[in-house]
Coordinates of C-alpha atoms in Angstrom, one line a residue:
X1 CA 0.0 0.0 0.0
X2 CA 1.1 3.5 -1.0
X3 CA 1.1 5.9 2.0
X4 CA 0.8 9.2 -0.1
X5 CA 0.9 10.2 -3.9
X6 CA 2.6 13.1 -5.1
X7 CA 1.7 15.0 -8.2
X8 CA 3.9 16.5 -10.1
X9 CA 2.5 19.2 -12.9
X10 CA 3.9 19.6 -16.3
X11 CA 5.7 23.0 -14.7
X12 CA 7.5 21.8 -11.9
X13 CA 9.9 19.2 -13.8
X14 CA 13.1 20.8 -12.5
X15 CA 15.9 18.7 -10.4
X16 CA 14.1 19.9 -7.1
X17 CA 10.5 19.6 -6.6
X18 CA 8.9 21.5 -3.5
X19 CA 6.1 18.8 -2.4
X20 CA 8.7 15.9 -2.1
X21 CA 10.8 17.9 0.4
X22 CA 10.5 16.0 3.4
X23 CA 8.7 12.4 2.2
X24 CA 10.5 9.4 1.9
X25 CA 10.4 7.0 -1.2
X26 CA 9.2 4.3 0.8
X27 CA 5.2 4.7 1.0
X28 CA 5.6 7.1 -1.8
X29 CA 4.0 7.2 -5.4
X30 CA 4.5 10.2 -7.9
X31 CA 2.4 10.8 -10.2
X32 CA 3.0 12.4 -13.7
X33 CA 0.3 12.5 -16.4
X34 CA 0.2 14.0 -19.8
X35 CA -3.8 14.7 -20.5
X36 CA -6.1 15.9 -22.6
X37 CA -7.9 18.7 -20.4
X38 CA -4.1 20.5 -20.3
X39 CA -3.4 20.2 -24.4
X40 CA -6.4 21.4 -24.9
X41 CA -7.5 24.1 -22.8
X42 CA -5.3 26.8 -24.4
X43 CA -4.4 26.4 -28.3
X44 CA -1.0 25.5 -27.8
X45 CA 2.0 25.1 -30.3
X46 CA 3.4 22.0 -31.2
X47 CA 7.0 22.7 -29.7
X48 CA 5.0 24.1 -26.3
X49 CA 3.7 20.9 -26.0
X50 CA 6.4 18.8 -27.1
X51 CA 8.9 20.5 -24.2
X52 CA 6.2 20.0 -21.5
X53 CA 6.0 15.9 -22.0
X54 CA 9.4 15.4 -22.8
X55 CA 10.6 17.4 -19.9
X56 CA 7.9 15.9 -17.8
X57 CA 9.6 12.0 -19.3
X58 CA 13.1 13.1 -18.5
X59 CA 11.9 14.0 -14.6
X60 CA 10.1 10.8 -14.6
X61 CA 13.6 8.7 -15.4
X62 CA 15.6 11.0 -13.0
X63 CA 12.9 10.6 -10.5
X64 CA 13.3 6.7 -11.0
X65 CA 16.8 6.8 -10.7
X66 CA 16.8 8.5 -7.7
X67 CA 14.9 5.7 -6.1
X68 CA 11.2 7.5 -6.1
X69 CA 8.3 4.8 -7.0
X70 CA 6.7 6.9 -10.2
X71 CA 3.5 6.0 -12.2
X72 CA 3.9 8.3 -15.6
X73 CA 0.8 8.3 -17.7
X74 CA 1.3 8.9 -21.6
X75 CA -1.6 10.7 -23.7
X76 CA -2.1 7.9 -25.8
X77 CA -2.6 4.9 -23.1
X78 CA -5.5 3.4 -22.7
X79 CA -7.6 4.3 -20.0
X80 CA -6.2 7.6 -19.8
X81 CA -8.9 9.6 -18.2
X82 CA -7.9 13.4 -19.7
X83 CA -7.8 14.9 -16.9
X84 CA -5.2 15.7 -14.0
X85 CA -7.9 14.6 -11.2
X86 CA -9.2 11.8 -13.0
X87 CA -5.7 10.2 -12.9
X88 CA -5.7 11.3 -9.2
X89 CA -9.1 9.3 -8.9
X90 CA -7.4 6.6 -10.6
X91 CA -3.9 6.5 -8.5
X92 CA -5.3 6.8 -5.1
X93 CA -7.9 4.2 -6.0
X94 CA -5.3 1.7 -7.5
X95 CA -2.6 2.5 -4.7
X96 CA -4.8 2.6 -1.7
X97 CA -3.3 6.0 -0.8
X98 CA -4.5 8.3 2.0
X99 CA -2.1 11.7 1.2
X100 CA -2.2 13.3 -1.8
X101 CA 0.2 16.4 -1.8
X102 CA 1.3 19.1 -4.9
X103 CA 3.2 22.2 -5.6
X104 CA 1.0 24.9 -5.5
X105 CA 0.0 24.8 -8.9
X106 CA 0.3 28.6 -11.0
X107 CA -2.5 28.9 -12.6
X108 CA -5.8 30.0 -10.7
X109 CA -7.5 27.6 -13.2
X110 CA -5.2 24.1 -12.1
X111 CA -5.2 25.5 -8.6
X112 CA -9.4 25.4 -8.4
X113 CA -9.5 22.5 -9.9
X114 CA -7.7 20.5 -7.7
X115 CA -8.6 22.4 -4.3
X116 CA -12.7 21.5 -4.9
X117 CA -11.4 17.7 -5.7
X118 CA -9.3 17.2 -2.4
X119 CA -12.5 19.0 -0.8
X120 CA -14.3 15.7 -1.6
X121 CA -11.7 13.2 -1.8
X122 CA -11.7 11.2 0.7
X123 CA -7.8 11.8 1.9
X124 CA -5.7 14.5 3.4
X125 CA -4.9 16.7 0.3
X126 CA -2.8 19.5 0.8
X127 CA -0.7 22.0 -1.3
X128 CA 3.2 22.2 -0.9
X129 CA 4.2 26.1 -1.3
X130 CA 6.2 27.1 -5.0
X131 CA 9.1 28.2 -3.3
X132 CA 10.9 28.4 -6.5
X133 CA 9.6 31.5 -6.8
X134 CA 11.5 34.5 -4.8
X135 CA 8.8 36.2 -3.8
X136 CA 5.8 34.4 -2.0
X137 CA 1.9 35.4 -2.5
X138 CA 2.2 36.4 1.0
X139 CA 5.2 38.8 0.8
X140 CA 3.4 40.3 -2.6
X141 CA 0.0 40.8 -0.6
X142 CA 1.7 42.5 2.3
X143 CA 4.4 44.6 0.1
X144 CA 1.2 46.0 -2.3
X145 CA -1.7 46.2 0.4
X146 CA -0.8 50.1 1.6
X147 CA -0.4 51.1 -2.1
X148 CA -2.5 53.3 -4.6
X149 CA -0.9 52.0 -7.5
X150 CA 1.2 48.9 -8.0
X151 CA 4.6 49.7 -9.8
X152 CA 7.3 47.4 -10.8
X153 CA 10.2 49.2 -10.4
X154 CA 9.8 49.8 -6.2
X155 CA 8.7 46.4 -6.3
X156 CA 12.1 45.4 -8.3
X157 CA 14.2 48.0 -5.9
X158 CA 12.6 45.7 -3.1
X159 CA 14.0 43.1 -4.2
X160 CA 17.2 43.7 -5.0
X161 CA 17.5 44.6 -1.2
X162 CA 15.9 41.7 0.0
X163 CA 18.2 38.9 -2.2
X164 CA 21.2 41.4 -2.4
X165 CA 21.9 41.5 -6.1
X166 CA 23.8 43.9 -7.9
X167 CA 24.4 46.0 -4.3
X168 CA 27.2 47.9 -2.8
X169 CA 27.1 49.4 0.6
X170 CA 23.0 49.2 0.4
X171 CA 23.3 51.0 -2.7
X172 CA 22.3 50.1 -6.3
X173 CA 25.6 49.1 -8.2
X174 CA 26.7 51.8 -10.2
X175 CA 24.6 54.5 -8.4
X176 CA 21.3 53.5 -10.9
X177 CA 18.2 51.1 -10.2
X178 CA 17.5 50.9 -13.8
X179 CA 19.7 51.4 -16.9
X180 CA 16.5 50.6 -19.3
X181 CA 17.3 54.3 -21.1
X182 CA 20.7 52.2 -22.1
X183 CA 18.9 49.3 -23.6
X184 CA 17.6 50.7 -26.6
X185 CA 19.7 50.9 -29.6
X186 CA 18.5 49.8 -33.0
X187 CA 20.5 46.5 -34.2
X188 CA 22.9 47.9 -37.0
X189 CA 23.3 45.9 -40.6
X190 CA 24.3 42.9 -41.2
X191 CA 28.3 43.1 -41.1
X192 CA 28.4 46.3 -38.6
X193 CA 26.7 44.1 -35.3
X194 CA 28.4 42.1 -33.2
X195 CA 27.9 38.5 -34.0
X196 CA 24.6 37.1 -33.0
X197 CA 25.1 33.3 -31.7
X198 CA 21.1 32.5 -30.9
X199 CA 20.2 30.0 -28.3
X200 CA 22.3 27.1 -27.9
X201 CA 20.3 24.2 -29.6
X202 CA 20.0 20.6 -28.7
X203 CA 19.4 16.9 -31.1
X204 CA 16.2 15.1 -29.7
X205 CA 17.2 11.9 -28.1
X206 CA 15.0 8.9 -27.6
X207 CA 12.8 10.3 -25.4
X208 CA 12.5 13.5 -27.0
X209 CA 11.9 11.8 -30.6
X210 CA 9.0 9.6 -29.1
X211 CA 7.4 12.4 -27.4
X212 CA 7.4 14.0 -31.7
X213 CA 5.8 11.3 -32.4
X214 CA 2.9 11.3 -30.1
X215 CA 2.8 14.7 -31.1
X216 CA 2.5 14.7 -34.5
X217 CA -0.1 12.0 -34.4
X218 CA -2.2 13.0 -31.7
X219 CA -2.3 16.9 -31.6
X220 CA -1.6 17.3 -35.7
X221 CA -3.9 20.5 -35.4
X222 CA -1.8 22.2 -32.9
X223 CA -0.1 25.7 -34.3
X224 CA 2.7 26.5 -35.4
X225 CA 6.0 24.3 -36.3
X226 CA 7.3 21.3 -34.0
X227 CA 10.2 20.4 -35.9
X228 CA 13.2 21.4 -36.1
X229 CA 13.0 20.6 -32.1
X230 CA 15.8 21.8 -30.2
X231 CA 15.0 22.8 -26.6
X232 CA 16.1 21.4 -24.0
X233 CA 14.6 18.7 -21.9
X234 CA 16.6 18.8 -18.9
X235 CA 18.6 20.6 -15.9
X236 CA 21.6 19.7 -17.4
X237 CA 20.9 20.6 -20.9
X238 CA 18.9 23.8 -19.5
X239 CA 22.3 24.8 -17.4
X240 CA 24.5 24.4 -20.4
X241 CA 22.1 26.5 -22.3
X242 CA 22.3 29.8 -20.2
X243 CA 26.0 29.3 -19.8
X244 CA 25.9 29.9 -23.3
X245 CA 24.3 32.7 -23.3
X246 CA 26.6 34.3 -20.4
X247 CA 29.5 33.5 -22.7
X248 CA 27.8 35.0 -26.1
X249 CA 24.7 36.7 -25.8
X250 CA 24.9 39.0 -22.3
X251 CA 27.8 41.2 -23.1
X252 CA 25.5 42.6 -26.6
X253 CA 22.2 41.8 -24.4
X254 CA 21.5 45.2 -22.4
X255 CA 22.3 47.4 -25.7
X256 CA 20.0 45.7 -28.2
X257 CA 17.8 44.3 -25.6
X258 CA 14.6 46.4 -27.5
X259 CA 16.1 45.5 -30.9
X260 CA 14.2 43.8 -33.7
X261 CA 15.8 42.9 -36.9
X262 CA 13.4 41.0 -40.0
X263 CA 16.7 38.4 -40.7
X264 CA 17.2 37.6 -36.2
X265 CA 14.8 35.6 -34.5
X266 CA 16.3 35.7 -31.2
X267 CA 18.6 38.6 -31.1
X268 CA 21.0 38.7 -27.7
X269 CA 18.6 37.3 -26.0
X270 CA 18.7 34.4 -23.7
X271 CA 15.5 32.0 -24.5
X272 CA 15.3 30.9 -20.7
X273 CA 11.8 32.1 -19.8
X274 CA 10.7 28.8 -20.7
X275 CA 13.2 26.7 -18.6
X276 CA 12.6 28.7 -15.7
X277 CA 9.2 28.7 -16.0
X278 CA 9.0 24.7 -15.8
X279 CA 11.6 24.8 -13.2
X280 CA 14.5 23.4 -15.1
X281 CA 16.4 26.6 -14.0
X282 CA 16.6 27.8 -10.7
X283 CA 15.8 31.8 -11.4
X284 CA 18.0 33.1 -8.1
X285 CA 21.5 31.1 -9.6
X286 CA 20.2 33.2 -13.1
X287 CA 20.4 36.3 -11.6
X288 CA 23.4 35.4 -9.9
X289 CA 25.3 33.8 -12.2
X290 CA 24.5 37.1 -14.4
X291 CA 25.7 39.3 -11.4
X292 CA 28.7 37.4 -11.4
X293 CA 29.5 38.0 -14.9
X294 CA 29.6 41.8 -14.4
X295 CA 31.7 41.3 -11.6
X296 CA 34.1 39.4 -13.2
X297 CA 34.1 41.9 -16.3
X298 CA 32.6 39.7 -19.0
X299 CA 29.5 41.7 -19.4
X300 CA 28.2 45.4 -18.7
X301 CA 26.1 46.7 -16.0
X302 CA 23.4 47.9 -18.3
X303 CA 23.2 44.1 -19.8
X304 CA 23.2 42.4 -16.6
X305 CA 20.7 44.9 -14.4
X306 CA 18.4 44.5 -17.4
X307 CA 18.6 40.5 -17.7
X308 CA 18.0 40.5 -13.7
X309 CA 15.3 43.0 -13.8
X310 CA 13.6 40.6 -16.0
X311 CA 13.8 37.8 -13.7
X312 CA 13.7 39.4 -10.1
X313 CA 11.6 42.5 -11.3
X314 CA 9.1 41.9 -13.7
X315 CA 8.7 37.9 -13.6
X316 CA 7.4 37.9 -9.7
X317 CA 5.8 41.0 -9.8
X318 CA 3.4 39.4 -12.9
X319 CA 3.0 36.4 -11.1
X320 CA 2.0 38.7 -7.7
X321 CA -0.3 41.1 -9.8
X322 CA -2.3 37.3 -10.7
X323 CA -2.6 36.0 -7.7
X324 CA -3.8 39.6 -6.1
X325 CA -6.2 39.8 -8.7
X326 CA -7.7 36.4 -9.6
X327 CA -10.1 35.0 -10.7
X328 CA -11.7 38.6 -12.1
X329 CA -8.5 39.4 -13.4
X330 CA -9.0 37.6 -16.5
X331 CA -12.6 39.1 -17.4
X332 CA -11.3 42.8 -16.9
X333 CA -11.8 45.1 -20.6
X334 CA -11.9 48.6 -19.6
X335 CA -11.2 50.1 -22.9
X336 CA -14.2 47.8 -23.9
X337 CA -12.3 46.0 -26.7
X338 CA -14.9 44.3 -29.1
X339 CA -13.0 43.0 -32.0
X340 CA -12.3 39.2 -33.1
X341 CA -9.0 38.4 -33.0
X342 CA -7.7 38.6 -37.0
X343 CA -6.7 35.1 -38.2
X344 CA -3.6 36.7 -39.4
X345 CA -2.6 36.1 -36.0
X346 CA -2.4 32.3 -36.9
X347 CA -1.5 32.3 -40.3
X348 CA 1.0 35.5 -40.7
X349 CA -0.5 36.0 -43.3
X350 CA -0.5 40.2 -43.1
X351 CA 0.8 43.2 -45.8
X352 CA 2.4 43.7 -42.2
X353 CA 5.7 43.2 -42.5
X354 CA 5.9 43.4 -38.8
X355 CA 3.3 41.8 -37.8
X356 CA 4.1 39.1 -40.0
X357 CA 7.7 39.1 -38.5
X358 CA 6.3 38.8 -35.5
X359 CA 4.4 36.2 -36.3
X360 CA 6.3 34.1 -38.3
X361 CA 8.8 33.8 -35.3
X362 CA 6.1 32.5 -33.0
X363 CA 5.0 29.8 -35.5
X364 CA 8.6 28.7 -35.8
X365 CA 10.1 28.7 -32.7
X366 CA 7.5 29.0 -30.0
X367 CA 8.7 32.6 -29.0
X368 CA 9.1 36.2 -29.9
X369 CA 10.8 38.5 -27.4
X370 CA 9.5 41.0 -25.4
X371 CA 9.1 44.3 -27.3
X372 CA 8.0 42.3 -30.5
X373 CA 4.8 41.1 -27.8
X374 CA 4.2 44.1 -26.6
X375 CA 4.9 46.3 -29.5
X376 CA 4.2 44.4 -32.4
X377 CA 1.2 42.1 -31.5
X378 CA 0.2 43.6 -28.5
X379 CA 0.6 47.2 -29.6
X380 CA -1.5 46.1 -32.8
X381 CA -4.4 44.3 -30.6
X382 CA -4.4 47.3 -28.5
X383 CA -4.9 50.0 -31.0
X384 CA -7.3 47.8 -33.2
X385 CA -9.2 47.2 -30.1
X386 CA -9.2 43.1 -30.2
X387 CA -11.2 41.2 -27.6
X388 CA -8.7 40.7 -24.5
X389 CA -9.7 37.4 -23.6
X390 CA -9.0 36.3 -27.7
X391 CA -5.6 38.0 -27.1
X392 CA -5.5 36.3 -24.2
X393 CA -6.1 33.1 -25.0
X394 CA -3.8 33.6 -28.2
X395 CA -0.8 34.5 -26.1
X396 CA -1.3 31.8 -23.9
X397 CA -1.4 29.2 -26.4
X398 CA 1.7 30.1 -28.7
X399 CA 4.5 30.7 -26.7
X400 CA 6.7 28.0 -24.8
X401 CA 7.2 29.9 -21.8
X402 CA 3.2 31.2 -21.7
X403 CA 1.5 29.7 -18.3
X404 CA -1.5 31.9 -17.4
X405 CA 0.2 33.5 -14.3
X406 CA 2.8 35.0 -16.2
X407 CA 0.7 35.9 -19.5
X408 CA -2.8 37.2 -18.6
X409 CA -1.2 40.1 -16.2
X410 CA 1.7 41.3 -19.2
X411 CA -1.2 40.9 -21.6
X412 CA -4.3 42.5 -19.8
X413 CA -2.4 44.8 -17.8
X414 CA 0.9 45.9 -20.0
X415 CA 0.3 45.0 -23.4
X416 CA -4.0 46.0 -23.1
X417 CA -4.3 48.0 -20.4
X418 CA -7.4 46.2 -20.0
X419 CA -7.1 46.9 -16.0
X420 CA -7.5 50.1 -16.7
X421 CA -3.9 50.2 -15.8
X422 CA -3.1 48.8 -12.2
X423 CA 0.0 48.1 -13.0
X424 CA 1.0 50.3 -16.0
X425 CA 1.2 53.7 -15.8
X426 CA -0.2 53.9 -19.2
X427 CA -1.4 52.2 -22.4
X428 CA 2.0 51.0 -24.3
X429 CA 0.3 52.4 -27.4
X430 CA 2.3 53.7 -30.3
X431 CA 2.4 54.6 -34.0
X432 CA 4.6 52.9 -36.8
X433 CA 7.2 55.5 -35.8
X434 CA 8.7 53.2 -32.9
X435 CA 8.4 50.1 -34.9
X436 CA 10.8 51.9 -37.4
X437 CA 12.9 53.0 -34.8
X438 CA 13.7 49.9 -33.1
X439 CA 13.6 47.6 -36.4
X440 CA 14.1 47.2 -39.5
X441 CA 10.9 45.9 -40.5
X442 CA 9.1 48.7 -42.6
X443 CA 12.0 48.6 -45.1
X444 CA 10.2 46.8 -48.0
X445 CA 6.7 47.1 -45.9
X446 CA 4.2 47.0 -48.2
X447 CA 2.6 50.0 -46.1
X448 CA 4.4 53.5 -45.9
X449 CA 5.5 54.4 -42.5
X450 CA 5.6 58.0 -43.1
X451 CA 2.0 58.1 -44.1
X452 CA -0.8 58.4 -41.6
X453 CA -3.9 58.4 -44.0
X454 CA -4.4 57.2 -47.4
X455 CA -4.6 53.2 -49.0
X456 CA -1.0 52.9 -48.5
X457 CA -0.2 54.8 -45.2
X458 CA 0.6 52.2 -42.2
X459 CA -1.9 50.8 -40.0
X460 CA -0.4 51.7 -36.8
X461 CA -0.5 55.0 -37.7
X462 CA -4.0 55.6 -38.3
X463 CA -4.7 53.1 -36.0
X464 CA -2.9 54.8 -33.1
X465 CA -4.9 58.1 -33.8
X466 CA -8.2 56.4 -33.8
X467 CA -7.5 54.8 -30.3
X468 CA -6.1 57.9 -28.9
X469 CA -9.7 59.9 -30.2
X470 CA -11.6 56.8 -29.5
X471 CA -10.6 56.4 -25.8
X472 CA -10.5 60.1 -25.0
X473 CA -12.9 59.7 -22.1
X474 CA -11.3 57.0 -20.6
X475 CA -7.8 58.3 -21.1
X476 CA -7.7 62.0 -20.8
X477 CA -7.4 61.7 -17.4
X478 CA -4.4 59.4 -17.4
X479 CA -1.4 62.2 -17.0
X480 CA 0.8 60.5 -18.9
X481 CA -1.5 60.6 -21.6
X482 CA -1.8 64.7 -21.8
X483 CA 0.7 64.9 -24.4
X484 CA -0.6 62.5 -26.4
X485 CA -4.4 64.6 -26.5
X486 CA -2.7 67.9 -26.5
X487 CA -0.9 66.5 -30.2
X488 CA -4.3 65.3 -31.2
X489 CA -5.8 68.8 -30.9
X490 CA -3.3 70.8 -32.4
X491 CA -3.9 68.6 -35.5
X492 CA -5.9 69.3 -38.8
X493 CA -9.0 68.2 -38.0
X494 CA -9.8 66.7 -42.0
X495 CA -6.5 65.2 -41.1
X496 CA -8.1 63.5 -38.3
X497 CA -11.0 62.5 -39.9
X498 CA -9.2 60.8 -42.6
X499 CA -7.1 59.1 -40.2
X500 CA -10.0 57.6 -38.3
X501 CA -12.1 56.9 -41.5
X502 CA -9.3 54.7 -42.6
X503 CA -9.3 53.0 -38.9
X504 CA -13.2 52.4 -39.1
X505 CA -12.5 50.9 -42.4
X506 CA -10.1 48.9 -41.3
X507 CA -11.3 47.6 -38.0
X508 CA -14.4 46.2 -40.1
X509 CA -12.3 43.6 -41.9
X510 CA -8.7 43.5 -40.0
X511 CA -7.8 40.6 -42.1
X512 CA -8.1 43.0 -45.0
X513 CA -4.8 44.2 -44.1

């Protein structure tokens, strides 16, 4: 007879897993279980999926070898029930057990689901805390309960104090909290940059190539490319990844950290967020490891305080914002978005040529950095006025590191301001003019940048004066938004007009574009 079962979710595959802290093999039974309720309930892409299961395999063979007793059910057996507390049902009832425990799980959604099944279960059920986070729900709900507005960077100055990382003396290194006004050159030709390594990429092994398989056969309709596969699966592989990035990527990182070139998928960045966010990385030895390359010389200040502002800043204050504000969180529209989202947003299939950049980075490779989410597809969504939960859901789906805790706050709060900005200070909204700033994408658009009104003038343009007029009595309160209205009265008013006749136009048929 089995004592207790373990549970371990598809995000909490790393070499340390909180809820078997403390239990013993003996009289202990983990459970795995790749099912159909967690394919399906977001549209995923092929790769997503494919890095979940086989890192969720490769934990159940180091989990083995480490002596744990480990039942691992595959999507395709038979009698696989499709859902994480069915095989619960099924474990406890085949092992006898009387203790079910879990890592808190991070989505609201996985968290409810399980709470109202231990409610009835007839065993002590109880969740293990994620303390591979660095900040607990606790800490967050005490740190933002006295404050009007919630803000990332005191969050982020917080806690730099509280894990001591890049200080001197009590002091930000270097005299600076943030060095984000030094992380925003445009990437220069091909010839003139500093050479671009990308991601260190790994050959599928056995495990991996089965888990293709099952792929390929059973979730054929999933987006976006699965092959070539080259993530990695493991701790190991995950380490040796980001070590690779210290050595090539973080010296160039802090500088071109906004960049976005039409012929560089992944720029200097480090393609991490989706190792850390399954737990193959520990994010604490990131930030450290980081700090320790500045200290040693390899990398500037500016490169390292902006990779570690990613990671100690803006990952746990996301994840804090959800938890604070869930479940309503995900309903919120205060701009009272109404639009479908366009099924270019699938397909890439745009006159866009950023957009279609964008787009055809996610299809291939399960990512897209940061300012070509919020910029590009978010900035687009935003000024089109596309249904939050589509964009949501979208978001969710199509990107490796995308688990709701994480997504829904960057996508209704940053990228939407569909809170109506409880986090952000403002709507990230802009015109084609920053997209040409920061890339090289409208060189050979089919769309002219400098144009604001007219058949051929770029969408975000008109589209960005629409949403500014459109929004006015929201927004013209918001004081970081003054300028913005004050530019939009000083302006023609037939110029305006054209500009948002071209934005109706275009709104009715956004696939038109």
């Amino acid at each position: 007879m089995t004592d207790r079962i373990v549970l371990v979710l598809g995000d909490q595959v790393g070499a340390r897993i909180p809820a078997l802290d403390g239990t013993d093999p003996d009289g202990t039974r983990v459970l795995l279980a790749e099912v159909a309720s967690e394919v399906g309930y977001a549209p995923h892409h092929a790769k997503k999926i494919a890095l979940v299961f086989s890192a969720m395999r490769h934990c159940a063979e180091r989990l083995r070898g480490d002596g744990w007793q480990v039942d691992y059910v595959r999507l395709d057996d038979a009698g696989n029930s499709g859902s994480l507390t069915g095989e619960l049902e099924r474990a406890v009832a085949a092992h006898g057990a009387r203790e079910v425990r879990v890592t808190e799980p991070g989505e609201w959604r996985v968290r409810e689901g399980l709470r109202t099944w231990g409610e009835r279960a007839d065993v002590d059920f109880a969740f293990v805390e994620d303390d591979r986070f660095l900040a607990d729900r606790a800490f967050f709900a005490n740190w933002a309960k006295n404050r009007k507005t919630l803000r990332m960077e005191y969050f982020y100055r917080e806690m730099r104090r509280r894990h001591d990382l890049l200080m001197e003396d009590g002091a930000p290194a270097g005299g600076e909290w943030n060095y984000d006004a030094d992380n925003r050159r445009k990437l220069p030709p091909p010839g003139k940059r500093p050479r671009i390594s990308g991601p260190m990429q790994f050959t599928p092994d056995a495990i991996t190539g089965e888990v293709l398989e099952l792929v390929r056969e059973h979730c054929a309709d999933a987006f976006g490319d699965l092959e070539p596969f080259w993530f990695a699966v493991t701790p190991g592989d995950a380490k040796r990844a980001f070590a690779h990035f210290l050595e090539y990527s973080l010296p160039y990182f802090g500088d071109y950290q906004d960049a976005m070139a039409a012929d560089e998928d992944f720029v200097f960045h480090s393609i991490i967020s989706m190792y850390v966010n399954i737990g193959l990385l520990d994010p604490l030895e990131c930030c450290r490891r980081a700090e320790e390359a500045w200290r040693d010389g390899n990398a500037p200040l500016n490169a390292v305080e902006g990779f570690v502002r990613q990671i100690l800043g803006w990952r746990e204050f996301v994840r804090g914002v959800y938890w604070l504000k869930m479940p309503d969180y995900a309903q919120e529209n205060a701009l009272a978005a109404d639009r479908p989202l366009p099924d270019f947003y699938w397909s890439g299939e745009t006159d866009m040529r950023c957009m279609r950049e964008a787009i055809g980075a996610t299809r291939r490779n399960a990512y897209a950095h940061h300012i070509q989410r919020l910029m590009v597809t978010g900035n687009f969504a935003l000024l089109a006025g596309i249904r939050p939960a589509e964009v949501a859901d979208w978001y969710l789906g199509v990107y490796a590191d995308a688990f709701e805790w994480v997504e829904l706050p960057n996508v209704a709060g940053m990228a939407l301001f569909a809170d109506g900005g409880v986090f952000a200070s403002k709507p990230y909204a802009a015109s084609g003019k920053y997209i040409d700033r920061m890339s090289d994408y409208c060189k050979g658009c089919r769309y002219d940048v400098k144009a604001s009104s007219g058949e051929d003038a770029c969408p975000f343009n008109y589209l960005y004066w629409d949403f500014v007029a459109r929004n006015r009595e929201t927004l013209a309160g918001n004081a970081r938004m003054g300028m913005m209205y004050r530019n939009l009265d000083k302006q023609d008013p037939e110029r305006v007009a054209a500009m948002r006749a071209d934005a109706e136009r275009a709104r009715a048929d956004l696939d038109a574009l």
